[in-house]
PDB file of C-alpha atoms in Angstrom:
ATOM      1  CA  MET G   1      -0.012  -0.003   0.003  1.00 73.00           C
ATOM      2  CA  PRO G   2       2.850   2.436   0.615  1.00 93.00           C
ATOM      3  CA  ILE G   3       2.827   5.083  -2.125  1.00 97.00           C
ATOM      4  CA  VAL G   4       5.034   8.218  -2.273  1.00 98.00           C
ATOM      5  CA  THR G   5       4.769  10.845  -4.910  1.00 99.00           C
ATOM      6  CA  VAL G   6       7.369  13.679  -5.208  1.00 99.00           C
ATOM      7  CA  HIS G   7       6.261  16.774  -7.003  1.00 99.00           C
ATOM      8  CA  LEU G   8       9.187  18.452  -8.781  1.00 98.00           C
ATOM      9  CA  LEU G   9       9.898  21.032 -11.445  1.00 97.00           C
ATOM     10  CA  GLU G  10      10.097  19.594 -14.948  1.00 97.00           C
ATOM     11  CA  GLY G  11      13.603  19.900 -16.465  1.00 96.00           C
ATOM     12  CA  ARG G  12      15.323  20.874 -13.249  1.00 96.00           C
ATOM     13  CA  TYR G  13      16.752  17.467 -12.341  1.00 98.00           C
ATOM     14  CA  PRO G  14      18.249  14.772 -14.681  1.00 98.00           C
ATOM     15  CA  ALA G  15      16.067  11.653 -14.946  1.00 98.00           C
ATOM     16  CA  GLY G  16      18.763   9.421 -13.462  1.00 98.00           C
ATOM     17  CA  GLN G  17      18.948  11.649 -10.374  1.00 98.00           C
ATOM     18  CA  VAL G  18      15.199  11.466  -9.845  1.00 99.00           C
ATOM     19  CA  SER G  19      15.254   7.682 -10.416  1.00 99.00           C
ATOM     20  CA  ARG G  20      17.928   7.324  -7.754  1.00 99.00           C
ATOM     21  CA  LEU G  21      15.792   9.437  -5.367  1.00 99.00           C
ATOM     22  CA  LEU G  22      12.789   7.216  -6.023  1.00 99.00           C
ATOM     23  CA  SER G  23      14.862   4.139  -5.339  1.00 99.00           C
ATOM     24  CA  ALA G  24      16.007   5.620  -2.022  1.00 99.00           C
ATOM     25  CA  LEU G  25      12.477   6.620  -1.014  1.00 99.00           C
ATOM     26  CA  THR G  26      11.370   3.056  -1.738  1.00 99.00           C
ATOM     27  CA  GLU G  27      14.094   1.513   0.381  1.00 98.00           C
ATOM     28  CA  ARG G  28      13.505   3.952   3.296  1.00 98.00           C
ATOM     29  CA  TYR G  29       9.712   3.390   3.165  1.00 97.00           C
ATOM     30  CA  ALA G  30      10.258  -0.378   3.335  1.00 97.00           C
ATOM     31  CA  ALA G  31      12.585  -0.013   6.358  1.00 98.00           C
ATOM     32  CA  VAL G  32      10.421   2.436   8.303  1.00 98.00           C
ATOM     33  CA  LEU G  33       7.140   0.570   7.782  1.00 95.00           C
ATOM     34  CA  GLU G  34       8.847  -2.877   7.865  1.00 93.00           C
ATOM     35  CA  SER G  35       6.948  -3.573   4.675  1.00 92.00           C
ATOM     36  CA  PRO G  36       8.070  -5.749   1.768  1.00 93.00           C
ATOM     37  CA  VAL G  37       9.561  -3.633  -0.992  1.00 96.00           C
ATOM     38  CA  GLU G  38       7.409  -5.241  -3.588  1.00 95.00           C
ATOM     39  CA  ARG G  39       4.382  -3.460  -2.111  1.00 93.00           C
ATOM     40  CA  ILE G  40       5.845   0.106  -2.440  1.00 97.00           C
ATOM     41  CA  ARG G  41       5.171   2.428  -5.323  1.00 98.00           C
ATOM     42  CA  ALA G  42       7.193   5.637  -5.940  1.00 99.00           C
ATOM     43  CA  PHE G  43       6.401   8.259  -8.456  1.00 98.00           C
ATOM     44  CA  ALA G  44       7.715  11.657  -9.555  1.00 99.00           C
ATOM     45  CA  GLU G  45       5.222  14.145 -10.842  1.00 98.00           C
ATOM     46  CA  LEU G  46       6.897  16.689 -12.939  1.00 98.00           C
ATOM     47  CA  HIS G  47       5.386  20.181 -13.370  1.00 97.00           C
ATOM     48  CA  PRO G  48       6.266  22.740 -15.998  1.00 97.00           C
ATOM     49  CA  PRO G  49       7.950  25.730 -14.319  1.00 95.00           C
ATOM     50  CA  GLU G  50       5.448  28.240 -15.597  1.00 94.00           C
ATOM     51  CA  LEU G  51       2.726  26.186 -13.780  1.00 95.00           C
ATOM     52  CA  TRP G  52       4.596  26.074 -10.402  1.00 95.00           C
ATOM     53  CA  LEU G  53       4.631  28.914  -7.908  1.00 94.00           C
ATOM     54  CA  THR G  54       6.632  28.999  -4.697  1.00 94.00           C
ATOM     55  CA  GLY G  55       5.922  32.017  -2.531  1.00 93.00           C
ATOM     56  CA  GLY G  56       4.406  33.735  -5.627  1.00 93.00           C
ATOM     57  CA  GLU G  57       7.545  33.128  -7.718  1.00 92.00           C
ATOM     58  CA  ALA G  58       7.229  30.978 -10.857  1.00 91.00           C
ATOM     59  CA  GLY G  59       9.756  28.131 -11.339  1.00 89.00           C
ATOM     60  CA  ARG G  60      11.423  28.380  -7.928  1.00 92.00           C
ATOM     61  CA  SER G  61      12.235  24.827  -6.784  1.00 92.00           C
ATOM     62  CA  ALA G  62      10.553  23.625  -3.600  1.00 97.00           C
ATOM     63  CA  PRO G  63       9.814  19.820  -3.700  1.00 98.00           C
ATOM     64  CA  TYR G  64       6.622  18.504  -2.141  1.00 98.00           C
ATOM     65  CA  PHE G  65       5.862  14.923  -1.322  1.00 99.00           C
ATOM     66  CA  THR G  66       2.906  12.880  -0.187  1.00 99.00           C
ATOM     67  CA  ALA G  67       3.131   9.474   1.367  1.00 98.00           C
ATOM     68  CA  LEU G  68       0.111   7.289   1.817  1.00 97.00           C
ATOM     69  CA  VAL G  69       0.040   4.751   4.788  1.00 95.00           C
ATOM     70  CA  LEU G  70      -2.769   2.705   6.163  1.00 91.00           C
ATOM     71  CA  ALA G  71      -4.518   4.367   9.055  1.00 92.00           C
ATOM     72  CA  GLY G  72      -3.288   3.156  12.443  1.00 89.00           C
ATOM     73  CA  ARG G  73       0.402   3.501  11.802  1.00 92.00           C
ATOM     74  CA  PRO G  74       2.051   4.904  14.855  1.00 94.00           C
ATOM     75  CA  VAL G  75       2.909   8.669  15.010  1.00 96.00           C
ATOM     76  CA  ALA G  76       6.574   7.831  15.403  1.00 96.00           C
ATOM     77  CA  GLN G  77       6.602   5.966  12.119  1.00 97.00           C
ATOM     78  CA  ARG G  78       4.798   8.856  10.341  1.00 98.00           C
ATOM     79  CA  HIS G  79       7.146  11.425  11.832  1.00 98.00           C
ATOM     80  CA  ARG G  80      10.171   9.361  10.794  1.00 98.00           C
ATOM     81  CA  LEU G  81       8.862   9.233   7.183  1.00 98.00           C
ATOM     82  CA  LEU G  82       8.479  12.982   7.184  1.00 99.00           C
ATOM     83  CA  ALA G  83      12.095  13.502   8.400  1.00 99.00           C
ATOM     84  CA  ASP G  84      13.754  10.665   6.362  1.00 99.00           C
ATOM     85  CA  PHE G  85      11.998  11.590   3.146  1.00 99.00           C
ATOM     86  CA  THR G  86      13.026  15.230   3.584  1.00 99.00           C
ATOM     87  CA  ASP G  87      16.655  14.152   4.239  1.00 99.00           C
ATOM     88  CA  LEU G  88      16.666  11.953   1.057  1.00 99.00           C
ATOM     89  CA  ILE G  89      15.203  14.762  -1.135  1.00 99.00           C
ATOM     90  CA  VAL G  90      17.808  17.261   0.266  1.00 99.00           C
ATOM     91  CA  ASP G  91      20.633  14.758  -0.278  1.00 98.00           C
ATOM     92  CA  HIS G  92      19.664  13.595  -3.773  1.00 98.00           C
ATOM     93  CA  LEU G  93      18.499  16.899  -5.243  1.00 98.00           C
ATOM     94  CA  GLY G  94      20.662  19.431  -3.360  1.00 97.00           C
ATOM     95  CA  VAL G  95      17.704  21.548  -2.409  1.00 97.00           C
ATOM     96  CA  GLU G  96      17.388  23.602   0.864  1.00 97.00           C
ATOM     97  CA  ARG G  97      15.763  21.646   3.606  1.00 98.00           C
ATOM     98  CA  ALA G  98      13.503  24.594   4.479  1.00 97.00           C
ATOM     99  CA  SER G  99      12.032  24.460   0.980  1.00 97.00           C
ATOM    100  CA  VAL G 100      10.805  20.886   1.250  1.00 98.00           C
ATOM    101  CA  ARG G 101       7.273  20.152   2.223  1.00 99.00           C
ATOM    102  CA  GLY G 102       5.607  16.824   2.903  1.00 99.00           C
ATOM    103  CA  ARG G 103       2.490  15.181   4.088  1.00 98.00           C
ATOM    104  CA  ILE G 104       1.703  11.745   5.366  1.00 98.00           C
ATOM    105  CA  VAL G 105      -1.844  10.700   4.342  1.00 98.00           C
ATOM    106  CA  PRO G 106      -3.408   7.887   6.452  1.00 96.00           C
ATOM    107  CA  VAL G 107      -5.893   5.797   4.380  1.00 95.00           C
ATOM    108  CA  ASP G 108      -8.677   3.708   6.091  1.00 94.00           C
ATOM    109  CA  PRO G 109      -7.994   0.070   5.205  1.00 91.00           C
ATOM    110  CA  ASP G 110     -11.662  -0.183   4.018  1.00 92.00           C
ATOM    111  CA  ASP G 111     -10.874   2.539   1.447  1.00 92.00           C
ATOM    112  CA  TRP G 112      -7.764   0.917  -0.006  1.00 89.00           C
ATOM    113  CA  GLY G 113      -7.869  -1.893  -2.663  1.00 87.00           C
ATOM    114  CA  ILE G 114      -5.256  -4.525  -3.145  1.00 87.00           C
ATOM    115  CA  GLY G 115      -6.146  -6.498  -6.296  1.00 87.00           C
ATOM    116  CA  GLY G 116      -9.754  -5.291  -5.885  1.00 89.00           C
ATOM    117  CA  THR G 117     -10.028  -6.467  -2.284  1.00 87.00           C
ATOM    118  CA  PRO G 118     -10.173  -3.893   0.546  1.00 90.00           C
ATOM    119  CA  ALA G 119      -6.956  -3.938   2.515  1.00 87.00           C
ATOM    120  CA  SER G 120      -8.932  -4.471   5.643  1.00 85.00           C
ATOM    121  CA  ALA G 121      -9.649  -7.982   4.361  1.00 86.00           C
ATOM    122  CA  ALA G 122      -6.422  -8.588   2.274  1.00 78.00           C
ATOM    123  CA  ARG G 123      -4.186  -7.536   5.194  1.00 71.00           C
ATOM    124  CA  ARG G 124      -6.335  -8.451   8.132  1.00 73.00           C
ATOM    125  CA  ALA G 125      -3.836 -10.627   9.865  1.00 64.00           C
ATOM    126  CA  GLU G 126      -1.045  -8.005   9.457  1.00 69.00           C
ATOM    127  CA  ILE G 127      -3.273  -5.162  10.729  1.00 63.00           C
ATOM    128  CA  ASP G 128      -4.397  -7.170  13.819  1.00 71.00           C
ATOM    129  CA  ALA G 129      -0.775  -8.148  14.568  1.00 67.00           C
ATOM    130  CA  ARG G 130       0.443  -4.541  14.405  1.00 61.00           C
ATOM    131  CA  ALA G 131      -2.533  -3.563  16.628  1.00 70.00           C
ATOM    132  CA  ARG G 132      -1.627  -6.170  19.261  1.00 73.00           C
ATOM    133  CA  SER G 133       2.095  -5.239  19.220  1.00 73.00           C
ATOM    134  CA  GLY G 134       1.401  -1.540  19.384  1.00 66.00           C
ATOM    135  CA  ARG G 135       3.356  -0.995  16.167  1.00 58.00           C
ATOM    136  CA  GLY G 136       0.238   0.484  14.337  1.00 56.00           C
TER     137      GLY G 136
END
């Protein structure tokens, strides 16, 4: 279920650099959530500079990311994702830390499909085990 999308300015970063960032985000997501890497999706959404404003200024780089997680994940995990993803974006793209914004989006397991089946059913055993252990 874990999905991360990074919004970037089109033409600002070479494709290989963005690809390496997506790989690093995938690995970190798997580590933080203790999730098999096969479940993780990572995307870069590129925006034309003339359609991107930061502080009212067109084309000023300020990456933004969203990361989806199943509801019930502990606050500590969500906060670690915010910090770690920001670190990776800064390290891979060379942007100023203060310019990076991010959001963790909890999704109710009944509202997330895995092969057409709600995650609440498809991942029931995992969700129950996390709840029992206090790991979210």
